Amino acid sequence: MRNNVKTIILPLAAMSMIFLVAPPGVTQQPQQMEAQQPGPVEDPIRQLNLTAEQREKIRAITEDRKLERVEINQRLREANRGLQEALDSDNPDEAVVEQRLREVAAAQAAQMRMRVLTEVRIRRVLSSEQQDRLRILRRQAKRERRLDKLNGNRRQLARPGALTNQSNGLEPLSPRQGSEQRRQRP
């Protein structure tokens, strides 16, 4: 569930941060969505072809939520710190740990609620074509993250000793040896 939230929220959060930083006078002329081919380095926000009015509305939405976001993030940090302190005690009290867990869960829920409601408000500003484009960009980002994760796992497996033989710890098992051993087990 947490990864789904990141997939949904992170592009919009990045978009909102760009609007806060971009000078208000900078405008971009709307272009045909079909004519624009996304490149691997191209800014996903630019691919949405936002008008100056849309940028202003999104900037206002993120500004309105700024103080609330800061407060919720602080609350979550404090709740996590309290949980860690309860866990680090010499003899952790289960009731205290449970209470700290509830506090962390409540802060996380508040954070997610704020992000989702902010996204809903931002989506209302986007045209249906821009929303479709946003969905495509998210799918692409998700696919890239999956590939990055897969490549990261491959790098970990490629390092020396990553797949040591469990019986003697001396050498990695070949895929064939591993499958033969699995078939021999009852």
JSON list of C-alpha atoms in Angstrom, two decimals:
[
{"chain": "A", "resi": 1, "resn": "MET", "atom": "CA", "xyz": [0.00, 0.00, 0.00]},
{"chain": "A", "resi": 2, "resn": "ARG", "atom": "CA", "xyz": [2.84, 2.38, 0.87]},
{"chain": "A", "resi": 3, "resn": "ASN", "atom": "CA", "xyz": [4.43, 1.92, -2.59]},
{"chain": "A", "resi": 4, "resn": "ASN", "atom": "CA", "xyz": [1.09, 2.65, -4.25]},
{"chain": "A", "resi": 5, "resn": "VAL", "atom": "CA", "xyz": [0.88, 5.92, -2.36]},
{"chain": "A", "resi": 6, "resn": "LYS", "atom": "CA", "xyz": [4.38, 6.84, -3.46]},
{"chain": "A", "resi": 7, "resn": "THR", "atom": "CA", "xyz": [3.51, 5.99, -7.05]},
{"chain": "A", "resi": 8, "resn": "ILE", "atom": "CA", "xyz": [0.49, 8.24, -6.89]},
{"chain": "A", "resi": 9, "resn": "ILE", "atom": "CA", "xyz": [1.75, 11.08, -4.75]},
{"chain": "A", "resi": 10, "resn": "LEU", "atom": "CA", "xyz": [5.42, 11.54, -5.60]},
{"chain": "A", "resi": 11, "resn": "PRO", "atom": "CA", "xyz": [4.89, 12.85, -9.16]},
{"chain": "A", "resi": 12, "resn": "LEU", "atom": "CA", "xyz": [2.28, 15.31, -7.93]},
{"chain": "A", "resi": 13, "resn": "ALA", "atom": "CA", "xyz": [4.42, 16.33, -4.98]},
{"chain": "A", "resi": 14, "resn": "ALA", "atom": "CA", "xyz": [7.32, 16.94, -7.35]},
{"chain": "A", "resi": 15, "resn": "MET", "atom": "CA", "xyz": [4.99, 18.88, -9.60]},
{"chain": "A", "resi": 16, "resn": "SER", "atom": "CA", "xyz": [3.78, 21.01, -6.72]},
{"chain": "A", "resi": 17, "resn": "MET", "atom": "CA", "xyz": [7.34, 21.72, -5.56]},
{"chain": "A", "resi": 18, "resn": "ILE", "atom": "CA", "xyz": [8.28, 22.87, -9.04]},
{"chain": "A", "resi": 19, "resn": "PHE", "atom": "CA", "xyz": [5.33, 25.25, -9.06]},
{"chain": "A", "resi": 20, "resn": "LEU", "atom": "CA", "xyz": [6.47, 26.74, -5.77]},
{"chain": "A", "resi": 21, "resn": "VAL", "atom": "CA", "xyz": [9.96, 27.33, -7.18]},
{"chain": "A", "resi": 22, "resn": "ALA", "atom": "CA", "xyz": [9.09, 28.38, -10.74]},
{"chain": "A", "resi": 23, "resn": "PRO", "atom": "CA", "xyz": [8.75, 32.13, -11.24]},
{"chain": "A", "resi": 24, "resn": "PRO", "atom": "CA", "xyz": [5.10, 33.18, -11.62]},
{"chain": "A", "resi": 25, "resn": "GLY", "atom": "CA", "xyz": [5.74, 35.00, -14.90]},
{"chain": "A", "resi": 26, "resn": "VAL", "atom": "CA", "xyz": [7.10, 31.92, -16.67]},
{"chain": "A", "resi": 27, "resn": "THR", "atom": "CA", "xyz": [4.52, 30.45, -18.99]},
{"chain": "A", "resi": 28, "resn": "GLN", "atom": "CA", "xyz": [4.53, 27.57, -21.38]},
{"chain": "A", "resi": 29, "resn": "GLN", "atom": "CA", "xyz": [2.41, 27.51, -24.49]},
{"chain": "A", "resi": 30, "resn": "PRO", "atom": "CA", "xyz": [0.10, 24.48, -24.67]},
{"chain": "A", "resi": 31, "resn": "GLN", "atom": "CA", "xyz": [1.23, 21.99, -27.30]},
{"chain": "A", "resi": 32, "resn": "GLN", "atom": "CA", "xyz": [-0.36, 18.99, -28.89]},
{"chain": "A", "resi": 33, "resn": "MET", "atom": "CA", "xyz": [0.08, 16.01, -26.56]},
{"chain": "A", "resi": 34, "resn": "GLU", "atom": "CA", "xyz": [0.40, 13.63, -29.51]},
{"chain": "A", "resi": 35, "resn": "ALA", "atom": "CA", "xyz": [3.21, 15.62, -31.10]},
{"chain": "A", "resi": 36, "resn": "GLN", "atom": "CA", "xyz": [5.34, 15.47, -27.99]},
{"chain": "A", "resi": 37, "resn": "GLN", "atom": "CA", "xyz": [7.30, 12.26, -27.58]},
{"chain": "A", "resi": 38, "resn": "PRO", "atom": "CA", "xyz": [8.51, 11.66, -24.03]},
{"chain": "A", "resi": 39, "resn": "GLY", "atom": "CA", "xyz": [12.25, 11.33, -23.81]},
{"chain": "A", "resi": 40, "resn": "PRO", "atom": "CA", "xyz": [14.14, 9.51, -21.09]},
{"chain": "A", "resi": 41, "resn": "VAL", "atom": "CA", "xyz": [15.48, 12.76, -19.65]},
{"chain": "A", "resi": 42, "resn": "GLU", "atom": "CA", "xyz": [12.45, 14.97, -20.34]},
{"chain": "A", "resi": 43, "resn": "ASP", "atom": "CA", "xyz": [10.81, 16.59, -17.34]},
{"chain": "A", "resi": 44, "resn": "PRO", "atom": "CA", "xyz": [7.50, 14.82, -16.60]},
{"chain": "A", "resi": 45, "resn": "ILE", "atom": "CA", "xyz": [5.92, 18.09, -15.48]},
{"chain": "A", "resi": 46, "resn": "ARG", "atom": "CA", "xyz": [6.59, 19.66, -18.87]},
{"chain": "A", "resi": 47, "resn": "GLN", "atom": "CA", "xyz": [4.92, 16.72, -20.54]},
{"chain": "A", "resi": 48, "resn": "LEU", "atom": "CA", "xyz": [1.64, 17.75, -18.92]},
{"chain": "A", "resi": 49, "resn": "ASN", "atom": "CA", "xyz": [1.74, 21.07, -20.80]},
{"chain": "A", "resi": 50, "resn": "LEU", "atom": "CA", "xyz": [0.24, 23.08, -17.97]},
{"chain": "A", "resi": 51, "resn": "THR", "atom": "CA", "xyz": [-1.08, 26.54, -18.69]},
{"chain": "A", "resi": 52, "resn": "ALA", "atom": "CA", "xyz": [-0.05, 29.52, -16.59]},
{"chain": "A", "resi": 53, "resn": "GLU", "atom": "CA", "xyz": [-3.47, 29.49, -14.94]},
{"chain": "A", "resi": 54, "resn": "GLN", "atom": "CA", "xyz": [-3.11, 25.80, -14.03]},
{"chain": "A", "resi": 55, "resn": "ARG", "atom": "CA", "xyz": [0.33, 26.43, -12.59]},
{"chain": "A", "resi": 56, "resn": "GLU", "atom": "CA", "xyz": [-1.03, 29.24, -10.42]},
{"chain": "A", "resi": 57, "resn": "LYS", "atom": "CA", "xyz": [-3.92, 27.13, -9.17]},
{"chain": "A", "resi": 58, "resn": "ILE", "atom": "CA", "xyz": [-1.62, 24.22, -8.30]},
{"chain": "A", "resi": 59, "resn": "ARG", "atom": "CA", "xyz": [0.82, 26.59, -6.62]},
{"chain": "A", "resi": 60, "resn": "ALA", "atom": "CA", "xyz": [-2.05, 27.97, -4.52]},
{"chain": "A", "resi": 61, "resn": "ILE", "atom": "CA", "xyz": [-3.20, 24.47, -3.56]},
{"chain": "A", "resi": 62, "resn": "THR", "atom": "CA", "xyz": [0.26, 23.48, -2.38]},
{"chain": "A", "resi": 63, "resn": "GLU", "atom": "CA", "xyz": [0.75, 26.79, -0.54]},
{"chain": "A", "resi": 64, "resn": "ASP", "atom": "CA", "xyz": [-2.57, 26.35, 1.29]},
{"chain": "A", "resi": 65, "resn": "ARG", "atom": "CA", "xyz": [-1.43, 22.95, 2.54]},
{"chain": "A", "resi": 66, "resn": "LYS", "atom": "CA", "xyz": [2.15, 23.91, 3.38]},
{"chain": "A", "resi": 67, "resn": "LEU", "atom": "CA", "xyz": [1.67, 24.62, 7.10]},
{"chain": "A", "resi": 68, "resn": "GLU", "atom": "CA", "xyz": [-0.47, 21.51, 7.59]},
{"chain": "A", "resi": 69, "resn": "ARG", "atom": "CA", "xyz": [2.18, 19.41, 5.82]},
{"chain": "A", "resi": 70, "resn": "VAL", "atom": "CA", "xyz": [4.92, 20.75, 8.09]},
{"chain": "A", "resi": 71, "resn": "GLU", "atom": "CA", "xyz": [2.85, 20.05, 11.22]},
{"chain": "A", "resi": 72, "resn": "ILE", "atom": "CA", "xyz": [1.96, 16.52, 10.16]},
{"chain": "A", "resi": 73, "resn": "ASN", "atom": "CA", "xyz": [5.55, 15.68, 9.23]},
{"chain": "A", "resi": 74, "resn": "GLN", "atom": "CA", "xyz": [6.72, 16.98, 12.62]},
{"chain": "A", "resi": 75, "resn": "ARG", "atom": "CA", "xyz": [4.06, 14.90, 14.37]},
{"chain": "A", "resi": 76, "resn": "LEU", "atom": "CA", "xyz": [5.19, 11.80, 12.46]},
{"chain": "A", "resi": 77, "resn": "ARG", "atom": "CA", "xyz": [8.86, 12.39, 13.32]},
{"chain": "A", "resi": 78, "resn": "GLU", "atom": "CA", "xyz": [7.99, 12.79, 17.00]},
{"chain": "A", "resi": 79, "resn": "ALA", "atom": "CA", "xyz": [5.80, 9.67, 16.97]},
{"chain": "A", "resi": 80, "resn": "ASN", "atom": "CA", "xyz": [8.59, 7.65, 15.34]},
{"chain": "A", "resi": 81, "resn": "ARG", "atom": "CA", "xyz": [11.09, 9.01, 17.86]},
{"chain": "A", "resi": 82, "resn": "GLY", "atom": "CA", "xyz": [8.76, 8.03, 20.73]},
{"chain": "A", "resi": 83, "resn": "LEU", "atom": "CA", "xyz": [8.35, 4.53, 19.33]},
{"chain": "A", "resi": 84, "resn": "GLN", "atom": "CA", "xyz": [12.09, 4.13, 18.94]},
{"chain": "A", "resi": 85, "resn": "GLU", "atom": "CA", "xyz": [12.66, 5.30, 22.52]},
{"chain": "A", "resi": 86, "resn": "ALA", "atom": "CA", "xyz": [10.08, 2.80, 23.79]},
{"chain": "A", "resi": 87, "resn": "LEU", "atom": "CA", "xyz": [11.77, 0.01, 21.84]},
{"chain": "A", "resi": 88, "resn": "ASP", "atom": "CA", "xyz": [15.26, 1.03, 22.99]},
{"chain": "A", "resi": 89, "resn": "SER", "atom": "CA", "xyz": [14.40, 0.87, 26.68]},
{"chain": "A", "resi": 90, "resn": "ASP", "atom": "CA", "xyz": [16.00, -1.91, 28.73]},
{"chain": "A", "resi": 91, "resn": "ASN", "atom": "CA", "xyz": [12.70, -3.66, 29.26]},
{"chain": "A", "resi": 92, "resn": "PRO", "atom": "CA", "xyz": [10.16, -2.43, 26.66]},
{"chain": "A", "resi": 93, "resn": "ASP", "atom": "CA", "xyz": [6.62, -2.28, 27.98]},
{"chain": "A", "resi": 94, "resn": "GLU", "atom": "CA", "xyz": [4.23, -3.77, 25.42]},
{"chain": "A", "resi": 95, "resn": "ALA", "atom": "CA", "xyz": [1.43, -1.36, 26.37]},
{"chain": "A", "resi": 96, "resn": "VAL", "atom": "CA", "xyz": [3.71, 1.64, 25.79]},
{"chain": "A", "resi": 97, "resn": "VAL", "atom": "CA", "xyz": [4.97, 0.18, 22.49]},
{"chain": "A", "resi": 98, "resn": "GLU", "atom": "CA", "xyz": [1.35, -0.40, 21.39]},
{"chain": "A", "resi": 99, "resn": "GLN", "atom": "CA", "xyz": [0.46, 3.21, 22.25]},
{"chain": "A", "resi": 100, "resn": "ARG", "atom": "CA", "xyz": [3.48, 4.52, 20.32]},
{"chain": "A", "resi": 101, "resn": "LEU", "atom": "CA", "xyz": [2.50, 2.35, 17.35]},
{"chain": "A", "resi": 102, "resn": "ARG", "atom": "CA", "xyz": [-0.99, 3.85, 17.40]},
{"chain": "A", "resi": 103, "resn": "GLU", "atom": "CA", "xyz": [0.53, 7.33, 17.43]},
{"chain": "A", "resi": 104, "resn": "VAL", "atom": "CA", "xyz": [2.76, 6.50, 14.45]},
{"chain": "A", "resi": 105, "resn": "ALA", "atom": "CA", "xyz": [-0.17, 4.96, 12.57]},
{"chain": "A", "resi": 106, "resn": "ALA", "atom": "CA", "xyz": [-2.36, 8.01, 13.23]},
{"chain": "A", "resi": 107, "resn": "ALA", "atom": "CA", "xyz": [0.37, 10.38, 12.03]},
{"chain": "A", "resi": 108, "resn": "GLN", "atom": "CA", "xyz": [0.96, 8.28, 8.91]},
{"chain": "A", "resi": 109, "resn": "ALA", "atom": "CA", "xyz": [-2.78, 8.22, 8.20]},
{"chain": "A", "resi": 110, "resn": "ALA", "atom": "CA", "xyz": [-2.94, 12.01, 8.55]},
{"chain": "A", "resi": 111, "resn": "GLN", "atom": "CA", "xyz": [0.01, 12.38, 6.22]},
{"chain": "A", "resi": 112, "resn": "MET", "atom": "CA", "xyz": [-1.56, 10.09, 3.62]},
{"chain": "A", "resi": 113, "resn": "ARG", "atom": "CA", "xyz": [-4.93, 11.83, 3.92]},
{"chain": "A", "resi": 114, "resn": "MET", "atom": "CA", "xyz": [-3.34, 15.22, 3.32]},
{"chain": "A", "resi": 115, "resn": "ARG", "atom": "CA", "xyz": [-1.40, 13.95, 0.29]},
{"chain": "A", "resi": 116, "resn": "VAL", "atom": "CA", "xyz": [-4.40, 12.26, -1.27]},
{"chain": "A", "resi": 117, "resn": "LEU", "atom": "CA", "xyz": [-6.70, 15.26, -0.75]},
{"chain": "A", "resi": 118, "resn": "THR", "atom": "CA", "xyz": [-4.03, 17.53, -2.21]},
{"chain": "A", "resi": 119, "resn": "GLU", "atom": "CA", "xyz": [-3.80, 15.26, -5.23]},
{"chain": "A", "resi": 120, "resn": "VAL", "atom": "CA", "xyz": [-7.58, 15.28, -5.66]},
{"chain": "A", "resi": 121, "resn": "ARG", "atom": "CA", "xyz": [-7.54, 19.09, -5.67]},
{"chain": "A", "resi": 122, "resn": "ILE", "atom": "CA", "xyz": [-4.67, 19.18, -8.15]},
{"chain": "A", "resi": 123, "resn": "ARG", "atom": "CA", "xyz": [-6.37, 16.64, -10.43]},
{"chain": "A", "resi": 124, "resn": "ARG", "atom": "CA", "xyz": [-9.42, 18.91, -10.60]},
{"chain": "A", "resi": 125, "resn": "VAL", "atom": "CA", "xyz": [-7.16, 21.53, -12.19]},
{"chain": "A", "resi": 126, "resn": "LEU", "atom": "CA", "xyz": [-5.93, 19.15, -14.92]},
{"chain": "A", "resi": 127, "resn": "SER", "atom": "CA", "xyz": [-7.80, 18.50, -18.15]},
{"chain": "A", "resi": 128, "resn": "SER", "atom": "CA", "xyz": [-8.82, 14.93, -18.99]},
{"chain": "A", "resi": 129, "resn": "GLU", "atom": "CA", "xyz": [-5.93, 14.72, -21.50]},
{"chain": "A", "resi": 130, "resn": "GLN", "atom": "CA", "xyz": [-3.46, 15.85, -18.83]},
{"chain": "A", "resi": 131, "resn": "GLN", "atom": "CA", "xyz": [-4.86, 13.32, -16.38]},
{"chain": "A", "resi": 132, "resn": "ASP", "atom": "CA", "xyz": [-4.46, 10.57, -18.99]},
{"chain": "A", "resi": 133, "resn": "ARG", "atom": "CA", "xyz": [-0.88, 11.73, -19.59]},
{"chain": "A", "resi": 134, "resn": "LEU", "atom": "CA", "xyz": [-0.23, 11.70, -15.84]},
{"chain": "A", "resi": 135, "resn": "ARG", "atom": "CA", "xyz": [-1.45, 8.09, -15.64]},
{"chain": "A", "resi": 136, "resn": "ILE", "atom": "CA", "xyz": [0.90, 7.12, -18.47]},
{"chain": "A", "resi": 137, "resn": "LEU", "atom": "CA", "xyz": [3.82, 8.88, -16.79]},
{"chain": "A", "resi": 138, "resn": "ARG", "atom": "CA", "xyz": [3.10, 7.07, -13.53]},
{"chain": "A", "resi": 139, "resn": "ARG", "atom": "CA", "xyz": [3.00, 3.69, -15.26]},
{"chain": "A", "resi": 140, "resn": "GLN", "atom": "CA", "xyz": [6.32, 4.47, -16.90]},
{"chain": "A", "resi": 141, "resn": "ALA", "atom": "CA", "xyz": [7.83, 5.54, -13.57]},
{"chain": "A", "resi": 142, "resn": "LYS", "atom": "CA", "xyz": [6.52, 2.40, -11.89]},
{"chain": "A", "resi": 143, "resn": "ARG", "atom": "CA", "xyz": [8.00, 0.25, -14.64]},
{"chain": "A", "resi": 144, "resn": "GLU", "atom": "CA", "xyz": [11.35, 2.03, -14.30]},
{"chain": "A", "resi": 145, "resn": "ARG", "atom": "CA", "xyz": [11.35, 1.55, -10.52]},
{"chain": "A", "resi": 146, "resn": "ARG", "atom": "CA", "xyz": [10.63, -2.15, -10.99]},
{"chain": "A", "resi": 147, "resn": "LEU", "atom": "CA", "xyz": [13.51, -2.44, -13.45]},
{"chain": "A", "resi": 148, "resn": "ASP", "atom": "CA", "xyz": [15.81, -0.50, -11.12]},
{"chain": "A", "resi": 149, "resn": "LYS", "atom": "CA", "xyz": [14.87, -2.79, -8.26]},
{"chain": "A", "resi": 150, "resn": "LEU", "atom": "CA", "xyz": [15.40, -5.86, -10.42]},
{"chain": "A", "resi": 151, "resn": "ASN", "atom": "CA", "xyz": [18.78, -4.54, -11.58]},
{"chain": "A", "resi": 152, "resn": "GLY", "atom": "CA", "xyz": [19.70, -3.75, -7.98]},
{"chain": "A", "resi": 153, "resn": "ASN", "atom": "CA", "xyz": [18.85, -7.30, -6.97]},
{"chain": "A", "resi": 154, "resn": "ARG", "atom": "CA", "xyz": [20.95, -8.62, -9.83]},
{"chain": "A", "resi": 155, "resn": "ARG", "atom": "CA", "xyz": [23.89, -6.50, -8.71]},
{"chain": "A", "resi": 156, "resn": "GLN", "atom": "CA", "xyz": [23.56, -7.89, -5.20]},
{"chain": "A", "resi": 157, "resn": "LEU", "atom": "CA", "xyz": [23.48, -11.45, -6.51]},
{"chain": "A", "resi": 158, "resn": "ALA", "atom": "CA", "xyz": [26.49, -10.81, -8.73]},
{"chain": "A", "resi": 159, "resn": "ARG", "atom": "CA", "xyz": [28.79, -9.85, -5.89]},
{"chain": "A", "resi": 160, "resn": "PRO", "atom": "CA", "xyz": [31.21, -12.56, -4.71]},
{"chain": "A", "resi": 161, "resn": "GLY", "atom": "CA", "xyz": [29.76, -14.95, -2.16]},
{"chain": "A", "resi": 162, "resn": "ALA", "atom": "CA", "xyz": [26.19, -13.75, -2.61]},
{"chain": "A", "resi": 163, "resn": "LEU", "atom": "CA", "xyz": [24.94, -17.26, -3.32]},
{"chain": "A", "resi": 164, "resn": "THR", "atom": "CA", "xyz": [27.13, -19.46, -1.20]},
{"chain": "A", "resi": 165, "resn": "ASN", "atom": "CA", "xyz": [26.42, -23.14, -0.95]},
{"chain": "A", "resi": 166, "resn": "GLN", "atom": "CA", "xyz": [24.45, -23.68, 2.25]},
{"chain": "A", "resi": 167, "resn": "SER", "atom": "CA", "xyz": [26.05, -27.05, 2.88]},
{"chain": "A", "resi": 168, "resn": "ASN", "atom": "CA", "xyz": [29.68, -25.90, 2.86]},
{"chain": "A", "resi": 169, "resn": "GLY", "atom": "CA", "xyz": [29.68, -22.13, 2.30]},
{"chain": "A", "resi": 170, "resn": "LEU", "atom": "CA", "xyz": [32.56, -22.44, -0.18]},
{"chain": "A", "resi": 171, "resn": "GLU", "atom": "CA", "xyz": [31.13, -21.74, -3.60]},
{"chain": "A", "resi": 172, "resn": "PRO", "atom": "CA", "xyz": [27.94, -20.55, -5.21]},
{"chain": "A", "resi": 173, "resn": "LEU", "atom": "CA", "xyz": [25.46, -23.10, -6.46]},
{"chain": "A", "resi": 174, "resn": "SER", "atom": "CA", "xyz": [24.85, -23.12, -10.19]},
{"chain": "A", "resi": 175, "resn": "PRO", "atom": "CA", "xyz": [21.17, -22.84, -11.11]},
{"chain": "A", "resi": 176, "resn": "ARG", "atom": "CA", "xyz": [21.23, -26.47, -12.27]},
{"chain": "A", "resi": 177, "resn": "GLN", "atom": "CA", "xyz": [22.75, -27.75, -9.01]},
{"chain": "A", "resi": 178, "resn": "GLY", "atom": "CA", "xyz": [20.20, -25.85, -6.97]},
{"chain": "A", "resi": 179, "resn": "SER", "atom": "CA", "xyz": [17.26, -27.29, -8.90]},
{"chain": "A", "resi": 180, "resn": "GLU", "atom": "CA", "xyz": [18.68, -30.82, -8.61]},
{"chain": "A", "resi": 181, "resn": "GLN", "atom": "CA", "xyz": [19.06, -30.39, -4.85]},
{"chain": "A", "resi": 182, "resn": "ARG", "atom": "CA", "xyz": [15.49, -29.15, -4.54]},
{"chain": "A", "resi": 183, "resn": "ARG", "atom": "CA", "xyz": [14.16, -32.18, -6.40]},
{"chain": "A", "resi": 184, "resn": "GLN", "atom": "CA", "xyz": [16.05, -34.56, -4.10]},
{"chain": "A", "resi": 185, "resn": "ARG", "atom": "CA", "xyz": [14.52, -33.14, -0.94]},
{"chain": "A", "resi": 186, "resn": "PRO", "atom": "CA", "xyz": [11.34, -34.81, 0.34]}
]
